[in-house]
Amino acid sequence: EGRVDCIVETPDYVYIFEFKLDGSADEALKQIEEKGYARPYASDRRPVYKIGVSFSSQTGTIDDWKIQG
């Protein structure tokens, strides 16, 4: 199905990150959903947060980010 950019697991939470260069945070979140990156955590007791991040190649910084819980 693809590979997620970053997953951070703590004892209490799971954070799934998808990064886009010159894209949008919405595109990143859409990819998390379409590729099923959260599926392995469907029965996990921990809350799962999906985080879409867009980096700007012009500024070299984060341009946009969104979180879905």
Short mmCIF file of C-alpha atoms in Angstrom, two decimals:
data_model
loop_
_atom_site.label_atom_id
_atom_site.label_comp_id
_atom_site.label_asym_id
_atom_site.label_seq_id
_atom_site.Cartn_x
_atom_site.Cartn_y
_atom_site.Cartn_z
CA GLU A 1 0.00 0.00 0.00
CA GLY A 2 2.97 2.32 0.43
CA ARG A 3 5.14 3.52 3.25
CA VAL A 4 4.28 6.13 5.81
CA ASP A 5 6.82 8.93 6.30
CA CYS A 6 6.92 8.77 10.10
CA ILE A 7 5.15 6.97 12.95
CA VAL A 8 5.79 7.92 16.57
CA GLU A 9 4.47 5.52 19.20
CA THR A 10 4.36 6.47 22.86
CA PRO A 11 2.83 4.48 25.69
CA ASP A 12 -0.31 6.66 25.41
CA TYR A 13 -0.57 7.82 21.77
CA VAL A 14 0.23 6.98 18.15
CA TYR A 15 1.18 9.81 15.76
CA ILE A 16 1.19 9.18 12.01
CA PHE A 17 2.97 11.85 9.96
CA GLU A 18 2.89 12.39 6.21
CA PHE A 19 5.12 15.11 4.76
CA LYS A 20 4.67 16.94 1.46
CA LEU A 21 7.09 19.28 -0.27
CA ASP A 22 5.21 22.19 -1.86
CA GLY A 23 1.96 20.28 -1.43
CA SER A 24 -0.77 20.78 1.12
CA ALA A 25 -1.52 19.41 4.56
CA ASP A 26 -4.87 18.22 3.17
CA GLU A 27 -3.07 16.19 0.48
CA ALA A 28 -0.91 14.60 3.16
CA LEU A 29 -3.93 13.67 5.28
CA LYS A 30 -5.68 12.29 2.22
CA GLN A 31 -2.69 10.04 1.52
CA ILE A 32 -2.75 8.70 5.10
CA GLU A 33 -6.39 7.72 4.55
CA GLU A 34 -6.05 6.38 0.99
CA LYS A 35 -2.99 4.27 1.76
CA GLY A 36 -4.42 2.93 5.03
CA TYR A 37 -1.45 3.90 7.18
CA ALA A 38 -3.62 3.90 10.33
CA ARG A 39 -5.13 0.44 9.71
CA PRO A 40 -2.53 -1.46 11.79
CA TYR A 41 -3.65 0.61 14.79
CA ALA A 42 -7.42 0.07 14.40
CA SER A 43 -7.62 -2.21 17.44
CA ASP A 44 -4.97 -0.34 19.44
CA ARG A 45 -6.23 1.16 22.70
CA ARG A 46 -4.18 4.31 22.17
CA PRO A 47 -5.63 7.34 20.39
CA VAL A 48 -4.23 7.71 16.86
CA TYR A 49 -3.45 11.17 15.50
CA LYS A 50 -2.91 11.69 11.78
CA ILE A 51 -0.74 14.69 10.99
CA GLY A 52 -0.30 16.19 7.53
CA VAL A 53 2.63 18.55 7.08
CA SER A 54 3.60 20.67 4.09
CA PHE A 55 7.11 22.05 3.69
CA SER A 56 7.90 25.01 1.45
CA SER A 57 10.94 24.63 -0.81
CA GLN A 58 11.17 28.42 -1.03
CA THR A 59 11.33 29.16 2.70
CA GLY A 60 12.68 25.81 3.91
CA THR A 61 10.10 25.80 6.69
CA ILE A 62 6.73 24.27 7.47
CA ASP A 63 4.11 25.99 5.35
CA ASP A 64 0.97 24.24 6.64
CA TRP A 65 -0.04 21.44 8.98
CA LYS A 66 -3.27 19.78 10.10
CA ILE A 67 -4.16 17.14 12.67
CA GLN A 68 -6.98 14.61 12.64
CA GLY A 69 -7.74 12.67 15.77
#
